[in-house]
mmCIF file of N, CA and C in Angstrom:
data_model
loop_
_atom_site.group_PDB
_atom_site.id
_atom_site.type_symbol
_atom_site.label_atom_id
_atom_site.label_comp_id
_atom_site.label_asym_id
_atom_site.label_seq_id
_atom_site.Cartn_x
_atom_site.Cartn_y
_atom_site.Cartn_z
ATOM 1 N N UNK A 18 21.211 79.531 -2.536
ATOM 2 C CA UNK A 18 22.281 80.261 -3.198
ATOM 3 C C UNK A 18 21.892 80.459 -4.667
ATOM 4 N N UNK A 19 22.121 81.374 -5.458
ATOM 5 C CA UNK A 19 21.540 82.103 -6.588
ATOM 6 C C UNK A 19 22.744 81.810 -7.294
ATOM 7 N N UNK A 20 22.478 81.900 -8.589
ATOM 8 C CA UNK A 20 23.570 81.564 -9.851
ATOM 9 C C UNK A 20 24.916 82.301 -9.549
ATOM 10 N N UNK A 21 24.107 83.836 -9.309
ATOM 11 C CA UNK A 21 25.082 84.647 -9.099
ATOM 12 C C UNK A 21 26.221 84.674 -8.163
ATOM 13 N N UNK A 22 25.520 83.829 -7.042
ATOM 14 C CA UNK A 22 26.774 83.934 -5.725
ATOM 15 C C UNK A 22 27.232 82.785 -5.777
ATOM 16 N N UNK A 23 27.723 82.094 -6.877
ATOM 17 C CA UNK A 23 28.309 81.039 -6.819
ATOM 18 C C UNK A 23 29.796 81.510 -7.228
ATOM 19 N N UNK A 24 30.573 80.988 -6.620
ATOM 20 C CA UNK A 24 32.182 80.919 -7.037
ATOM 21 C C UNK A 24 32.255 80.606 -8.707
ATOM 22 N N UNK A 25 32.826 81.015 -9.262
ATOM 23 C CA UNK A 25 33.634 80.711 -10.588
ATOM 24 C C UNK A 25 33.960 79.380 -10.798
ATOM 25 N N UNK A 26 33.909 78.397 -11.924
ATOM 26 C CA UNK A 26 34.218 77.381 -11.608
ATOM 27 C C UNK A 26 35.717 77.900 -12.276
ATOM 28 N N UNK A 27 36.683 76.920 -11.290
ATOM 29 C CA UNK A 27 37.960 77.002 -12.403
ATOM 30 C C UNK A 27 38.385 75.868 -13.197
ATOM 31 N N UNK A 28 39.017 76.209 -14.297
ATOM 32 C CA UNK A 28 38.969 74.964 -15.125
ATOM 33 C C UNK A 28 40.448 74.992 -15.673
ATOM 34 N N UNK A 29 40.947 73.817 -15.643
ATOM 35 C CA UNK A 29 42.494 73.532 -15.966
ATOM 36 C C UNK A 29 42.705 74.371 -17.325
ATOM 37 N N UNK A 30 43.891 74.702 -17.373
ATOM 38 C CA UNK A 30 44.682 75.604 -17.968
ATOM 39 C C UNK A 30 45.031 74.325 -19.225
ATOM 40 N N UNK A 31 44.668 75.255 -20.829
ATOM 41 C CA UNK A 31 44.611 74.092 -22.158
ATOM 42 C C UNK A 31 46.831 74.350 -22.105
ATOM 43 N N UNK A 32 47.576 73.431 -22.333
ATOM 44 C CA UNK A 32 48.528 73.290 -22.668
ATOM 45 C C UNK A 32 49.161 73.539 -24.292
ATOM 46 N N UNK A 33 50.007 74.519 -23.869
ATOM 47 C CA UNK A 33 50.517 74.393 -25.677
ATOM 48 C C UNK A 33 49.970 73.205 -26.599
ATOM 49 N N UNK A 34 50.175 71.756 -25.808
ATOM 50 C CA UNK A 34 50.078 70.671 -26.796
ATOM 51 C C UNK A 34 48.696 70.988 -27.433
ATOM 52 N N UNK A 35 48.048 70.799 -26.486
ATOM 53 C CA UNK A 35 46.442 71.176 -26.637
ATOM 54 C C UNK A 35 46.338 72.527 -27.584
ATOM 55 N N UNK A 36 46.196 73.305 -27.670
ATOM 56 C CA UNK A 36 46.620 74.655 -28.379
ATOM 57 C C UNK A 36 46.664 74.687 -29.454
ATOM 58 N N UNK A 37 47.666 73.928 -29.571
ATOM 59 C CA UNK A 37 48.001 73.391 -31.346
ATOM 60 C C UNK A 37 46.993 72.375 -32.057
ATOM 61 N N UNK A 38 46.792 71.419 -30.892
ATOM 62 C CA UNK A 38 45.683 70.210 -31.545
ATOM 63 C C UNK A 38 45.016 70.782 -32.135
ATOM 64 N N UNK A 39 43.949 72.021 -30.900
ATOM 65 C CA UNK A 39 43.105 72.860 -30.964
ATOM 66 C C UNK A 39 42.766 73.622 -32.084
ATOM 67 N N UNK A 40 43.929 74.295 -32.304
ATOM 68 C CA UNK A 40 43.744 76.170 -32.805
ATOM 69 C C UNK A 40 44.930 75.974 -33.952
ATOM 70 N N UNK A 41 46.270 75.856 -33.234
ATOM 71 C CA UNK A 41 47.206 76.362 -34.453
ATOM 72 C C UNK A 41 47.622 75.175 -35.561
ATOM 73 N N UNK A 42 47.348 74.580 -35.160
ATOM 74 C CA UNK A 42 47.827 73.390 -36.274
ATOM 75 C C UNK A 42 46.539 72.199 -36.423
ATOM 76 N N UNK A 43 45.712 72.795 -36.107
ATOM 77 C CA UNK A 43 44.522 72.059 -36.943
ATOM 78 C C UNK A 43 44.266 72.160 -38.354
ATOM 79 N N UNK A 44 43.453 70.650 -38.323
ATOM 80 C CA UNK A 44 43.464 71.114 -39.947
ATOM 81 C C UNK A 44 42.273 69.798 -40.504
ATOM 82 N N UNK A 45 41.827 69.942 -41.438
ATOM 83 C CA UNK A 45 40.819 69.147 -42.110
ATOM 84 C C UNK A 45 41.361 68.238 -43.214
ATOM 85 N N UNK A 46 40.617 66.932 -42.601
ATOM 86 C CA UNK A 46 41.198 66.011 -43.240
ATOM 87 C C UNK A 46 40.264 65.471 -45.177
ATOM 88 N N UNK A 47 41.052 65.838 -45.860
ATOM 89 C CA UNK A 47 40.041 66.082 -47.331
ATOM 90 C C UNK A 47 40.642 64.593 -48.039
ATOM 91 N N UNK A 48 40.814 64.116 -47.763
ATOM 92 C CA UNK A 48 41.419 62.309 -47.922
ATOM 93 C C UNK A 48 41.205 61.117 -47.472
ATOM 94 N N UNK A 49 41.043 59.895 -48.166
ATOM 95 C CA UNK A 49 40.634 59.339 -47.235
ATOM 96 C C UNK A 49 41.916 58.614 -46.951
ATOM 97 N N UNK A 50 42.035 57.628 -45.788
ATOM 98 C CA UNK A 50 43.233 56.929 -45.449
ATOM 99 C C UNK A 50 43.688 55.622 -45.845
ATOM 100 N N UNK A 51 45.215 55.382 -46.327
ATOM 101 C CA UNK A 51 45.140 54.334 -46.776
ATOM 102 C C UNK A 51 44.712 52.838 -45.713
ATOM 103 N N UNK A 52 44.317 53.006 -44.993
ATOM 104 C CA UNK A 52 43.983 52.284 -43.840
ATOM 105 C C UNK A 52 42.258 52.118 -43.348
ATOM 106 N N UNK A 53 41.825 50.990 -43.212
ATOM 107 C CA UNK A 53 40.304 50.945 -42.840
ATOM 108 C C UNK A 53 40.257 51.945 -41.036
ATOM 109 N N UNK A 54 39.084 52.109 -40.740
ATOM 110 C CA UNK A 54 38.999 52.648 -39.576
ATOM 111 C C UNK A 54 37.872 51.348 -38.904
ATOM 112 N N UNK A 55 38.469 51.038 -37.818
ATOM 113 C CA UNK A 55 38.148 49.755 -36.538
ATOM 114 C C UNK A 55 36.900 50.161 -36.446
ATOM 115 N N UNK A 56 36.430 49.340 -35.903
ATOM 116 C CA UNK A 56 34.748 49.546 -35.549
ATOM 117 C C UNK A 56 35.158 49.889 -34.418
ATOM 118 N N UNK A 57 36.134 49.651 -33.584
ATOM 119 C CA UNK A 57 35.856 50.392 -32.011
ATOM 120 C C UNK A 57 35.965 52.154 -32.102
ATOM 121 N N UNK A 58 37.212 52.122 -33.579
ATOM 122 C CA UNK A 58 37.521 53.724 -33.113
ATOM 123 C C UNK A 58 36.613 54.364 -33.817
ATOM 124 N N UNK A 59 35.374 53.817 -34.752
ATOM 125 C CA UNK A 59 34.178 54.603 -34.735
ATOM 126 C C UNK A 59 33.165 54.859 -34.009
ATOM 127 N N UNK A 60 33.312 53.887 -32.823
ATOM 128 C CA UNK A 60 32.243 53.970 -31.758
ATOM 129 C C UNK A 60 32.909 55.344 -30.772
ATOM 130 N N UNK A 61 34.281 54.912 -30.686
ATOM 131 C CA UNK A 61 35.009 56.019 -29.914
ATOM 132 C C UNK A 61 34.170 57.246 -30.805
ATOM 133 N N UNK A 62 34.863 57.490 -32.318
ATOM 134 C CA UNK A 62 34.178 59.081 -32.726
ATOM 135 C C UNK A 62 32.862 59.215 -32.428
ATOM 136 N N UNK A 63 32.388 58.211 -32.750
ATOM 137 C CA UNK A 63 30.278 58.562 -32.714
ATOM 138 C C UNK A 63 30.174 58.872 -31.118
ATOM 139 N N UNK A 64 31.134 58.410 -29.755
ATOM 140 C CA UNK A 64 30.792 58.793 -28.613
ATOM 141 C C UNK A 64 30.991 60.213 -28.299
ATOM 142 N N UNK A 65 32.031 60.666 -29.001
ATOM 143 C CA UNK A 65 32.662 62.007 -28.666
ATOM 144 C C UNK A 65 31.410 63.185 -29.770
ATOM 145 N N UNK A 66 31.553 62.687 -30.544
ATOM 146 C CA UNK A 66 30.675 63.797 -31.887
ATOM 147 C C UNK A 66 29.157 63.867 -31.180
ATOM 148 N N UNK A 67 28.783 62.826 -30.452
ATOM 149 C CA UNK A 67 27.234 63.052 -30.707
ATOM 150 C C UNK A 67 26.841 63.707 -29.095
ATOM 151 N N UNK A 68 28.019 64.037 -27.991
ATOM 152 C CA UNK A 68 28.353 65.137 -27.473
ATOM 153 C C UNK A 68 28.274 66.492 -27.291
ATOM 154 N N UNK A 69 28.539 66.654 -28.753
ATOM 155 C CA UNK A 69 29.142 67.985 -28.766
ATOM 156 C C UNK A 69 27.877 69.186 -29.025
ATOM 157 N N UNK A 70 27.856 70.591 -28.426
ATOM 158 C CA UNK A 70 27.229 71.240 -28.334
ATOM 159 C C UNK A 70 26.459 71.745 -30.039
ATOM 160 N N UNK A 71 24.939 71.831 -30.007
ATOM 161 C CA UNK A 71 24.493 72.397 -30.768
ATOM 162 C C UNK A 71 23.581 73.185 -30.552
ATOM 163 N N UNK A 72 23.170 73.640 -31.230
ATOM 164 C CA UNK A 72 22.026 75.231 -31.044
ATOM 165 C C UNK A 72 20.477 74.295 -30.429
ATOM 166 N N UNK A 73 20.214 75.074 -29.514
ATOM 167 C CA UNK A 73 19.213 74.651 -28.732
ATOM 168 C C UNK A 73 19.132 73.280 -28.135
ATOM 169 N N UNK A 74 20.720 72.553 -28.206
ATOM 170 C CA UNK A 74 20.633 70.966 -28.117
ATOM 171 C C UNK A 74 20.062 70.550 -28.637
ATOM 172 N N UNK A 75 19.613 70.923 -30.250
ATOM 173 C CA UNK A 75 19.177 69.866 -30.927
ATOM 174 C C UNK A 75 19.739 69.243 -31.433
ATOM 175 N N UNK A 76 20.829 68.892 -31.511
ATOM 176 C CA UNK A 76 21.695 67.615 -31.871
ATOM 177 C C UNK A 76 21.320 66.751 -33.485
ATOM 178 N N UNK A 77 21.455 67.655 -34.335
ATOM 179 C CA UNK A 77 21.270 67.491 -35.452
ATOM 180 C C UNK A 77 22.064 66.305 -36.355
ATOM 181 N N UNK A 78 22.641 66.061 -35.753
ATOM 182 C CA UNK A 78 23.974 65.200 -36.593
ATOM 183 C C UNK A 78 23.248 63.875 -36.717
ATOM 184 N N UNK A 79 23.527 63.728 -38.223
ATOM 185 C CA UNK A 79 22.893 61.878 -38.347
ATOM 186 C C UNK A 79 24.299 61.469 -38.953
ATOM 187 N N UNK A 80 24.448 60.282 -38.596
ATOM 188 C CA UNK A 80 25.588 59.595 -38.843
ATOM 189 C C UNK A 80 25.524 58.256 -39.383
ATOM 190 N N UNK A 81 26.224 57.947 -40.720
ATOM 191 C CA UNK A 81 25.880 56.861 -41.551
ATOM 192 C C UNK A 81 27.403 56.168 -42.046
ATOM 193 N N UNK A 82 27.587 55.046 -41.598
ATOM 194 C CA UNK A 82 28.628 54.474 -41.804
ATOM 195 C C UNK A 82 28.660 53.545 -42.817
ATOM 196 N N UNK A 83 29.432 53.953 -44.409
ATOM 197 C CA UNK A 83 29.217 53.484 -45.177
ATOM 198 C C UNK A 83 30.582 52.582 -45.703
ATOM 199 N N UNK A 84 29.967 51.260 -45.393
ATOM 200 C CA UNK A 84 31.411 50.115 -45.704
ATOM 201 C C UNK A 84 31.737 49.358 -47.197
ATOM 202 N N UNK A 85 30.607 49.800 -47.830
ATOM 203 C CA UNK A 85 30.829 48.678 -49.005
ATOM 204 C C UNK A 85 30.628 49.604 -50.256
ATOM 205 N N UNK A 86 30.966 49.284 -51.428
ATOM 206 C CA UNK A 86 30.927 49.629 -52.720
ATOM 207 C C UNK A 86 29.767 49.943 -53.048
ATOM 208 N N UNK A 87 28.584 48.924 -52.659
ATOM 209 C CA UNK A 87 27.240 49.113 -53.208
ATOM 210 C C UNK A 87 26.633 50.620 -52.589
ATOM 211 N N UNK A 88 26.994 50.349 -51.344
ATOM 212 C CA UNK A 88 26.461 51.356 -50.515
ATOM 213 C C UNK A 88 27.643 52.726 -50.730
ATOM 214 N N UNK A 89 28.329 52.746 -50.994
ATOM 215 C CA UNK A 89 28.452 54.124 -51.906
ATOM 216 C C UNK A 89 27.687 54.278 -53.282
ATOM 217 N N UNK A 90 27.845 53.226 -53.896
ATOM 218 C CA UNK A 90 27.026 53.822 -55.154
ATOM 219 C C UNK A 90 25.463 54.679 -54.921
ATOM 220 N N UNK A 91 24.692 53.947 -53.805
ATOM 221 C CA UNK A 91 23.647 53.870 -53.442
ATOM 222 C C UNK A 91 23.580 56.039 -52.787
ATOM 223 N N UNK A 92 24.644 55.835 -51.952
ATOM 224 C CA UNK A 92 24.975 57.513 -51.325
ATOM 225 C C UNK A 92 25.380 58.591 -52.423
ATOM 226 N N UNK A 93 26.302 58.024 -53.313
ATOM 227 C CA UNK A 93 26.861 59.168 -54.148
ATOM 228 C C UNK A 93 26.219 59.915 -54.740
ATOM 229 N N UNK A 94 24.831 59.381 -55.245
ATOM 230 C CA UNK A 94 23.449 60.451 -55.958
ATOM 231 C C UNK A 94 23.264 61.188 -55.482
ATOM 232 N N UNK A 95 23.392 61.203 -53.812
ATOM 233 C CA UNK A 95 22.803 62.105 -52.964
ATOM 234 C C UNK A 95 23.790 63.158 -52.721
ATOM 235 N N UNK A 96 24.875 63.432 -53.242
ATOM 236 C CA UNK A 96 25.994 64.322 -52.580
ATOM 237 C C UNK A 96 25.819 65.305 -53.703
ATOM 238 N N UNK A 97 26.459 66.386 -52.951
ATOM 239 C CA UNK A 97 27.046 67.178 -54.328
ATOM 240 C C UNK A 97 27.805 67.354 -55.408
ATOM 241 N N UNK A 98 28.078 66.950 -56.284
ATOM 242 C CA UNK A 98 28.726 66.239 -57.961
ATOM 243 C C UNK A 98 30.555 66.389 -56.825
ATOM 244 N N UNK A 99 30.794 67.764 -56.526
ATOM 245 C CA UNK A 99 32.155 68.154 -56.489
ATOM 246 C C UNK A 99 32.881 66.902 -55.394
ATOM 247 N N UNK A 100 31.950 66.044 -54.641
ATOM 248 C CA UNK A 100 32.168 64.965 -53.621
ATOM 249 C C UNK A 100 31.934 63.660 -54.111
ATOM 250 N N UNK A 101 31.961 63.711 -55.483
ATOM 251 C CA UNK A 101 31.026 62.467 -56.126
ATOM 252 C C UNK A 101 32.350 61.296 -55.561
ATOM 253 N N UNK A 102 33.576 62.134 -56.903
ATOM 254 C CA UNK A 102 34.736 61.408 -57.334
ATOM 255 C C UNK A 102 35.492 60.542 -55.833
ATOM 256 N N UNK A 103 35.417 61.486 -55.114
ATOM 257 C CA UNK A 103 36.759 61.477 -53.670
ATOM 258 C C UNK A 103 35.511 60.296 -52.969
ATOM 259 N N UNK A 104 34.472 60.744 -52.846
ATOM 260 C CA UNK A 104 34.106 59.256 -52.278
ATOM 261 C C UNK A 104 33.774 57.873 -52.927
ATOM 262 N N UNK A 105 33.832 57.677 -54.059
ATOM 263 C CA UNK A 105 33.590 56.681 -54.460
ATOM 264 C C UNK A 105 35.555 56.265 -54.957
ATOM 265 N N UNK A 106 36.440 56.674 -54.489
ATOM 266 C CA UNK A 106 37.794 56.135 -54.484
ATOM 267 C C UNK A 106 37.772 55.029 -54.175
ATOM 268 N N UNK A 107 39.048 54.428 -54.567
ATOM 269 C CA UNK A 107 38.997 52.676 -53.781
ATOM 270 C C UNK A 107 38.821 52.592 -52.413
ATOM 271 N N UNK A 108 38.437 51.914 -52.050
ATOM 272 C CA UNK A 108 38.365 51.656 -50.253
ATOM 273 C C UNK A 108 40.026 51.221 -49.881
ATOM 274 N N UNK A 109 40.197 51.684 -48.496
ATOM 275 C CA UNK A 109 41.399 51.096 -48.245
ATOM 276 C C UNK A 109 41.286 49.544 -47.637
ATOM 277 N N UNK A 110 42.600 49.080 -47.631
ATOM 278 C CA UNK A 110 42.376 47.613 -47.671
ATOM 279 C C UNK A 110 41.733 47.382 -45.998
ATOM 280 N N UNK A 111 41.357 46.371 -46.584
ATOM 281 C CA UNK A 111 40.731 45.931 -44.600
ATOM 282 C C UNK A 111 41.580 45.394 -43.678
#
């Protein structure tokens, strides 16, 4: 059987809720939280992000989890001035 004569796959129908997550009421988060983030629910993001589709599957994304003071000072050289301030903010409490 050839690509072509294959049935359609069908795929569940996205729900308003979904919709909104999605499309209409998304939005980017430019803050950080007054709250630390768990080591599990970064394993959760790093499972889902390093997933996700890129051009030719090259999967470009490097991911660096930075917990301490030093190690921002150490990152902040490397950013662009306008990201200096917002990441080197206080950490939220642990």
């Amino acid at each position: 059987m050839s690509m072509t004569d294959r049935e359609p796959q069908v795929l569940d129908v996205l729900d308003d809720a979904g919709r909104k997550v999605l499309f209409t009421e998304a939005r980017t988060a430019n803050t950080f939280a007054e709250v630390a983030v768990a080591d599990d629910e970064l394993a959760m993001i790093w499972e889902l992000a390093r997933w996700s589709p890129s051009a030719a599957n090259g999967q470009p994304l490097r991911v660096l989890f930075v917990r301490t003071p030093e190690g921002k000072e150490r990152l902040v050289r490397h950013l662009d001035e306008g990201n200096r301030a917002k990441t080197l903010s206080p950490d939220p409490p642990a």
